[in-house]
């Protein structure tokens, strides 16, 4: 496409020394800030690795495969916390992804008047501004008592399965997963909404032009076109769920006794760090740093996976 005469004149004009200096300065500043972020991540990783080294030498891989956490005898294993981190985050994602993407579709399609859609969109985004400690208090006072009769019925019906074998008595894995749903839902919804809004109207109109229905256009054209952005939002939400501390600490039960049951009290790495680091001493500090290192590695793996998935989906669609 030919450029307009004004753009041609702007491109061919002679740049002043001051403008060149500003361009170089901005480029150098951007490179310096990007390098500083990378160095900060490396510094944090080295600090945690240094603190965890004593526990790594003492416990090795058994720290990941055992569940013993006994400060009295200095025996430590983080399998319960690792299991709780992965399961609570996975359950939260399993529930939040269809809710978040469905809400984003509802807010971007002309299903309801635009004014109402804008109000609902603002309300969903404001949900992310609620402090996690407030959500934790709400989970303890409101959500868990309302949820307990349903979980008790679930135990009565499916108690023969190991995942529902425990009578719910209060805090546990299931309430923690549900409060994580509340916390990551705004992230998934906001990013999915932005990704769907960027889909060209031409694709939508072309789908209607060949005779498809509204839902056919959504599932066969619009969602595939926005899938890379939606996937990036989902992975970002997974990272948030894995690292969430205060709300989960208040409702998960903080038990180091391993159980497959989703209705039993459990623990996560971040909750264990929050509860024990302030009073830890000796090799327990190193064991907690080892657990923190594992959480960092898990979060890094999620981010790398997200980049690969988004890149492949971007090329495909």
CSV table of C-alpha atoms in Angstrom, one decimal:
chain,number,residue,atom,x,y,z
A,1,UNK,CA,0.0,0.0,0.0
A,2,UNK,CA,1.4,3.4,-1.0
A,3,UNK,CA,2.1,5.8,1.8
A,4,UNK,CA,0.6,9.3,1.8
A,5,UNK,CA,2.8,12.3,0.7
A,6,UNK,CA,2.9,13.5,4.3
A,7,UNK,CA,4.3,10.1,5.5
A,8,UNK,CA,6.9,10.1,2.7
A,9,UNK,CA,8.0,13.6,3.7
A,10,UNK,CA,8.2,12.6,7.4
A,11,UNK,CA,10.2,9.5,6.6
A,12,UNK,CA,12.7,11.4,4.4
A,13,UNK,CA,13.2,14.4,6.6
A,14,UNK,CA,16.5,15.0,8.3
A,15,UNK,CA,16.4,14.0,12.0
A,16,UNK,CA,18.0,16.5,14.4
A,17,UNK,CA,20.8,15.5,16.8
A,18,UNK,CA,18.5,15.9,19.8
A,19,UNK,CA,16.0,13.5,18.3
A,20,UNK,CA,18.7,10.9,17.6
A,21,UNK,CA,20.0,11.3,21.1
A,22,UNK,CA,16.6,10.8,22.6
A,23,UNK,CA,16.1,7.7,20.5
A,24,UNK,CA,19.4,6.2,21.6
A,25,UNK,CA,18.8,7.1,25.2
A,26,UNK,CA,15.4,5.5,25.2
A,27,UNK,CA,16.8,2.3,23.6
A,28,UNK,CA,19.6,2.1,26.1
A,29,UNK,CA,17.2,2.7,29.0
A,30,UNK,CA,14.8,-0.1,27.8
A,31,UNK,CA,17.7,-2.5,27.4
A,32,UNK,CA,19.0,-1.6,30.9
A,33,UNK,CA,15.6,-2.1,32.5
A,34,UNK,CA,15.1,-5.4,30.8
A,35,UNK,CA,18.5,-6.6,31.9
A,36,UNK,CA,17.8,-5.4,35.4
A,37,UNK,CA,14.6,-7.5,35.5
A,38,UNK,CA,16.5,-10.6,34.3
A,39,UNK,CA,19.3,-10.0,36.9
A,40,UNK,CA,16.8,-9.6,39.7
A,41,UNK,CA,15.2,-12.9,38.8
A,42,UNK,CA,18.6,-14.6,38.7
A,43,UNK,CA,19.5,-13.0,42.1
A,44,UNK,CA,16.3,-14.2,43.7
A,45,UNK,CA,16.9,-17.7,42.4
A,46,UNK,CA,20.5,-17.8,43.6
A,47,UNK,CA,19.5,-16.4,47.0
A,48,UNK,CA,16.8,-19.1,47.5
A,49,UNK,CA,19.2,-21.8,46.1
A,50,UNK,CA,21.9,-20.7,48.6
A,51,UNK,CA,19.5,-20.9,51.5
A,52,UNK,CA,18.2,-24.3,50.4
A,53,UNK,CA,21.6,-25.9,49.8
A,54,UNK,CA,21.9,-27.4,53.3
A,55,UNK,CA,18.5,-29.1,52.9
A,56,UNK,CA,19.3,-30.2,49.4
A,57,UNK,CA,22.4,-32.0,50.6
A,58,UNK,CA,20.7,-33.5,53.7
A,59,UNK,CA,17.4,-34.7,52.1
A,60,UNK,CA,18.0,-34.8,48.4
A,61,UNK,CA,15.1,-36.1,46.3
A,62,UNK,CA,13.5,-37.7,49.3
A,63,UNK,CA,12.3,-34.2,50.3
A,64,UNK,CA,10.0,-34.2,47.3
A,65,UNK,CA,8.7,-37.8,47.7
A,66,UNK,CA,8.1,-37.9,51.5
A,67,UNK,CA,5.5,-36.2,53.6
A,68,UNK,CA,7.2,-36.1,57.0
A,69,UNK,CA,7.5,-32.6,58.5
A,70,UNK,CA,8.8,-32.9,62.0
A,71,UNK,CA,10.8,-30.0,63.3
A,72,UNK,CA,11.5,-31.8,66.6
A,73,UNK,CA,13.5,-34.5,64.9
A,74,UNK,CA,14.6,-32.4,61.8
A,75,UNK,CA,12.9,-34.7,59.4
A,76,UNK,CA,11.3,-32.8,56.5
A,77,UNK,CA,9.4,-33.8,53.3
A,78,UNK,CA,7.3,-31.5,51.2
A,79,UNK,CA,5.2,-34.0,49.2
A,80,UNK,CA,2.0,-33.0,51.0
A,81,UNK,CA,2.5,-29.3,50.3
A,82,UNK,CA,3.5,-30.0,46.6
A,83,UNK,CA,0.4,-32.2,46.2
A,84,UNK,CA,-1.8,-29.5,47.7
A,85,UNK,CA,-0.3,-26.8,45.5
A,86,UNK,CA,-0.9,-28.7,42.3
A,87,UNK,CA,-4.3,-30.1,43.1
A,88,UNK,CA,-5.8,-26.9,44.5
A,89,UNK,CA,-4.5,-24.9,41.5
A,90,UNK,CA,-5.6,-27.6,39.0
A,91,UNK,CA,-9.1,-27.8,40.5
A,92,UNK,CA,-9.4,-24.0,40.5
A,93,UNK,CA,-8.4,-23.9,36.9
A,94,UNK,CA,-10.8,-26.6,35.9
A,95,UNK,CA,-13.7,-24.6,37.3
A,96,UNK,CA,-12.5,-21.1,36.5
A,97,UNK,CA,-11.6,-21.6,32.8
A,98,UNK,CA,-15.1,-22.4,31.5
A,99,UNK,CA,-16.6,-19.7,33.8
A,100,UNK,CA,-14.0,-17.0,32.8
A,101,UNK,CA,-14.1,-17.7,29.1
A,102,UNK,CA,-17.9,-18.0,29.1
A,103,UNK,CA,-18.2,-14.7,30.9
A,104,UNK,CA,-15.8,-13.1,28.4
A,105,UNK,CA,-17.9,-14.4,25.5
A,106,UNK,CA,-21.1,-13.1,27.2
A,107,UNK,CA,-19.5,-9.6,27.7
A,108,UNK,CA,-18.1,-9.3,24.1
A,109,UNK,CA,-21.1,-10.6,22.1
A,110,UNK,CA,-24.3,-8.6,21.5
A,111,UNK,CA,-26.4,-10.8,23.8
A,112,UNK,CA,-27.4,-8.1,26.2
A,113,UNK,CA,-27.3,-4.3,25.9
A,114,UNK,CA,-23.9,-2.7,25.7
A,115,UNK,CA,-24.5,-0.5,28.9
A,116,UNK,CA,-25.2,-3.6,31.0
A,117,UNK,CA,-22.2,-5.4,29.5
A,118,UNK,CA,-19.9,-2.6,30.5
A,119,UNK,CA,-21.2,-2.5,34.0
A,120,UNK,CA,-20.8,-6.3,34.4
A,121,UNK,CA,-17.2,-6.0,32.9
A,122,UNK,CA,-16.3,-3.4,35.5
A,123,UNK,CA,-17.7,-5.5,38.3
A,124,UNK,CA,-15.7,-8.6,37.2
A,125,UNK,CA,-12.5,-6.5,37.0
A,126,UNK,CA,-13.2,-5.0,40.5
A,127,UNK,CA,-13.3,-8.5,41.9
A,128,UNK,CA,-9.5,-8.6,41.3
A,129,UNK,CA,-9.1,-5.5,43.6
A,130,UNK,CA,-10.4,-7.2,46.7
A,131,UNK,CA,-7.5,-8.0,49.1
A,132,UNK,CA,-6.8,-11.7,49.5
A,133,UNK,CA,-7.2,-11.5,53.3
A,134,UNK,CA,-10.7,-10.2,52.9
A,135,UNK,CA,-11.5,-13.1,50.5
A,136,UNK,CA,-10.1,-15.5,53.1
A,137,UNK,CA,-12.3,-14.1,55.8
A,138,UNK,CA,-15.3,-14.3,53.5
A,139,UNK,CA,-14.4,-17.9,52.8
A,140,UNK,CA,-14.3,-18.8,56.5
A,141,UNK,CA,-17.4,-16.9,57.6
A,142,UNK,CA,-19.7,-17.3,54.6
A,143,UNK,CA,-18.5,-19.7,51.9
A,144,UNK,CA,-17.4,-22.7,53.9
A,145,UNK,CA,-20.6,-22.9,56.1
A,146,UNK,CA,-22.8,-22.7,53.0
A,147,UNK,CA,-20.7,-25.2,51.2
A,148,UNK,CA,-20.4,-27.8,54.0
A,149,UNK,CA,-23.9,-29.4,53.6
A,150,UNK,CA,-23.3,-29.9,49.9
A,151,UNK,CA,-19.8,-31.4,50.6
A,152,UNK,CA,-21.4,-33.7,53.2
A,153,UNK,CA,-23.9,-34.9,50.7
A,154,UNK,CA,-21.1,-35.5,48.2
A,155,UNK,CA,-19.3,-37.6,50.9
A,156,UNK,CA,-22.4,-39.6,51.5
A,157,UNK,CA,-22.9,-40.4,47.8
A,158,UNK,CA,-19.3,-40.8,46.8
A,159,UNK,CA,-17.5,-41.6,50.0
A,160,UNK,CA,-16.4,-45.0,48.6
A,161,UNK,CA,-14.0,-43.0,46.3
A,162,UNK,CA,-10.7,-42.0,48.0
A,163,UNK,CA,-11.2,-38.4,46.7
A,164,UNK,CA,-14.3,-38.0,48.8
A,165,UNK,CA,-13.6,-40.4,51.7
A,166,UNK,CA,-13.3,-37.8,54.4
A,167,UNK,CA,-16.2,-36.2,56.3
A,168,UNK,CA,-16.0,-32.5,55.8
A,169,UNK,CA,-15.4,-30.7,59.1
A,170,UNK,CA,-14.4,-27.2,58.0
A,171,UNK,CA,-11.3,-26.0,56.2
A,172,UNK,CA,-10.0,-28.3,53.5
A,173,UNK,CA,-8.8,-28.7,49.9
A,174,UNK,CA,-12.2,-28.1,48.2
A,175,UNK,CA,-12.9,-24.7,49.9
A,176,UNK,CA,-9.4,-23.6,49.1
A,177,UNK,CA,-9.8,-24.5,45.4
A,178,UNK,CA,-13.1,-22.6,45.3
A,179,UNK,CA,-11.6,-19.4,46.8
A,180,UNK,CA,-8.8,-19.7,44.2
A,181,UNK,CA,-11.6,-19.8,41.6
A,182,UNK,CA,-12.8,-16.4,42.9
A,183,UNK,CA,-9.3,-15.0,42.8
A,184,UNK,CA,-8.3,-16.1,39.3
A,185,UNK,CA,-11.6,-15.6,37.6
A,186,UNK,CA,-11.1,-11.9,37.0
A,187,UNK,CA,-7.7,-12.6,35.3
A,188,UNK,CA,-9.1,-15.2,32.9
A,189,UNK,CA,-12.1,-13.1,32.2
A,190,UNK,CA,-10.3,-9.8,31.6
A,191,UNK,CA,-7.6,-11.3,29.3
A,192,UNK,CA,-10.1,-13.5,27.4
A,193,UNK,CA,-12.3,-10.5,26.9
A,194,UNK,CA,-9.4,-8.5,25.5
A,195,UNK,CA,-8.4,-11.3,23.2
A,196,UNK,CA,-12.0,-11.8,21.9
A,197,UNK,CA,-12.4,-8.1,21.4
A,198,UNK,CA,-9.3,-8.1,19.1
A,199,UNK,CA,-10.9,-10.6,16.7
A,200,UNK,CA,-11.6,-8.7,13.4
A,201,UNK,CA,-15.3,-8.1,12.7
A,202,UNK,CA,-14.6,-9.4,9.2
A,203,UNK,CA,-14.2,-12.9,10.5
A,204,UNK,CA,-17.5,-12.8,12.3
A,205,UNK,CA,-19.3,-11.3,9.3
A,206,UNK,CA,-17.7,-13.9,7.0
A,207,UNK,CA,-19.0,-16.7,9.2
A,208,UNK,CA,-22.5,-15.3,9.2
A,209,UNK,CA,-22.2,-14.9,5.4
A,210,UNK,CA,-21.7,-18.6,4.8
A,211,UNK,CA,-24.8,-19.4,6.9
A,212,UNK,CA,-23.4,-20.3,10.4
A,213,UNK,CA,-25.3,-19.5,13.5
A,214,UNK,CA,-24.2,-17.2,16.3
A,215,UNK,CA,-22.9,-20.1,18.4
A,216,UNK,CA,-21.3,-21.7,15.4
A,217,UNK,CA,-19.4,-18.5,14.7
A,218,UNK,CA,-18.3,-18.3,18.4
A,219,UNK,CA,-17.1,-21.9,18.7
A,220,UNK,CA,-15.7,-22.4,15.2
A,221,UNK,CA,-14.3,-18.9,14.3
A,222,UNK,CA,-14.1,-16.4,17.2
A,223,UNK,CA,-12.7,-18.7,20.0
A,224,UNK,CA,-10.1,-20.3,17.7
A,225,UNK,CA,-8.9,-16.9,16.5
A,226,UNK,CA,-8.5,-15.7,20.1
A,227,UNK,CA,-7.2,-19.0,21.6
A,228,UNK,CA,-3.6,-17.9,21.9
A,229,UNK,CA,-4.5,-14.9,24.1
A,230,UNK,CA,-7.0,-16.9,26.1
A,231,UNK,CA,-4.3,-19.6,26.7
A,232,UNK,CA,-1.9,-16.9,27.9
A,233,UNK,CA,-4.5,-15.7,30.4
A,234,UNK,CA,-5.2,-19.2,31.7
A,235,UNK,CA,-1.5,-19.8,32.2
A,236,UNK,CA,-1.1,-16.5,34.0
A,237,UNK,CA,-4.0,-17.4,36.3
A,238,UNK,CA,-2.4,-20.8,37.0
A,239,UNK,CA,0.8,-19.1,38.1
A,240,UNK,CA,-1.3,-16.8,40.4
A,241,UNK,CA,-3.2,-19.8,41.9
A,242,UNK,CA,0.1,-21.7,42.6
A,243,UNK,CA,1.6,-18.7,44.5
A,244,UNK,CA,-1.5,-17.5,46.3
A,245,UNK,CA,-0.9,-17.4,50.1
A,246,UNK,CA,-3.2,-15.6,52.5
A,247,UNK,CA,-6.6,-16.6,51.4
A,248,UNK,CA,-5.6,-20.2,50.9
A,249,UNK,CA,-3.8,-20.3,54.3
A,250,UNK,CA,-6.9,-19.2,56.0
A,251,UNK,CA,-9.2,-21.9,54.5
A,252,UNK,CA,-7.1,-24.9,53.5
A,253,UNK,CA,-6.5,-26.3,57.0
A,254,UNK,CA,-2.7,-26.3,56.9
A,255,UNK,CA,-2.3,-30.0,57.7
A,256,UNK,CA,0.9,-31.9,56.8
A,257,UNK,CA,-0.9,-35.2,56.9
A,258,UNK,CA,-1.2,-36.5,53.4
A,259,UNK,CA,-4.7,-37.5,52.1
A,260,UNK,CA,-6.1,-38.0,48.7
A,261,UNK,CA,-9.5,-36.7,49.8
A,262,UNK,CA,-10.5,-33.3,48.5
A,263,UNK,CA,-12.6,-32.8,51.6
A,264,UNK,CA,-9.8,-33.2,54.1
A,265,UNK,CA,-7.5,-30.4,55.4
A,266,UNK,CA,-4.4,-30.0,53.3
A,267,UNK,CA,-1.5,-27.6,52.8
A,268,UNK,CA,0.3,-25.7,50.0
A,269,UNK,CA,3.9,-24.6,49.7
A,270,UNK,CA,3.1,-20.9,50.0
A,271,UNK,CA,0.9,-21.6,53.1
A,272,UNK,CA,3.6,-23.6,54.7
A,273,UNK,CA,6.1,-20.8,54.1
A,274,UNK,CA,3.7,-18.2,55.5
A,275,UNK,CA,2.9,-20.2,58.7
A,276,UNK,CA,6.4,-21.5,59.6
A,277,UNK,CA,9.1,-19.2,58.2
A,278,UNK,CA,8.8,-16.6,61.0
A,279,UNK,CA,9.5,-19.1,63.8
A,280,UNK,CA,11.8,-21.5,61.9
A,281,UNK,CA,15.4,-22.0,63.0
A,282,UNK,CA,18.3,-24.3,62.0
A,283,UNK,CA,17.8,-26.7,59.1
A,284,UNK,CA,14.1,-26.0,59.1
A,285,UNK,CA,14.8,-22.6,57.5
A,286,UNK,CA,16.8,-24.4,54.8
A,287,UNK,CA,14.0,-26.9,54.3
A,288,UNK,CA,11.5,-24.0,53.8
A,289,UNK,CA,13.9,-22.4,51.3
A,290,UNK,CA,14.0,-25.8,49.5
A,291,UNK,CA,10.2,-25.7,49.3
A,292,UNK,CA,10.3,-22.1,48.0
A,293,UNK,CA,12.9,-23.2,45.4
A,294,UNK,CA,10.5,-25.9,44.2
A,295,UNK,CA,7.7,-23.4,44.0
A,296,UNK,CA,9.9,-21.1,41.9
A,297,UNK,CA,10.8,-24.0,39.6
A,298,UNK,CA,7.1,-24.9,39.2
A,299,UNK,CA,6.1,-21.3,38.4
A,300,UNK,CA,9.0,-21.0,35.9
A,301,UNK,CA,7.9,-24.2,34.2
A,302,UNK,CA,4.3,-22.9,33.9
A,303,UNK,CA,5.6,-19.7,32.3
A,304,UNK,CA,7.8,-21.5,29.9
A,305,UNK,CA,5.0,-23.8,29.0
A,306,UNK,CA,2.7,-20.8,28.5
A,307,UNK,CA,5.2,-19.2,26.1
A,308,UNK,CA,5.5,-22.4,24.0
A,309,UNK,CA,1.7,-23.0,23.9
A,310,UNK,CA,0.9,-19.4,23.0
A,311,UNK,CA,3.6,-19.3,20.3
A,312,UNK,CA,2.4,-22.6,18.7
A,313,UNK,CA,-1.2,-21.5,18.8
A,314,UNK,CA,-0.3,-18.1,17.3
A,315,UNK,CA,1.3,-19.8,14.4
A,316,UNK,CA,-1.6,-22.2,13.9
A,317,UNK,CA,-4.4,-19.6,14.0
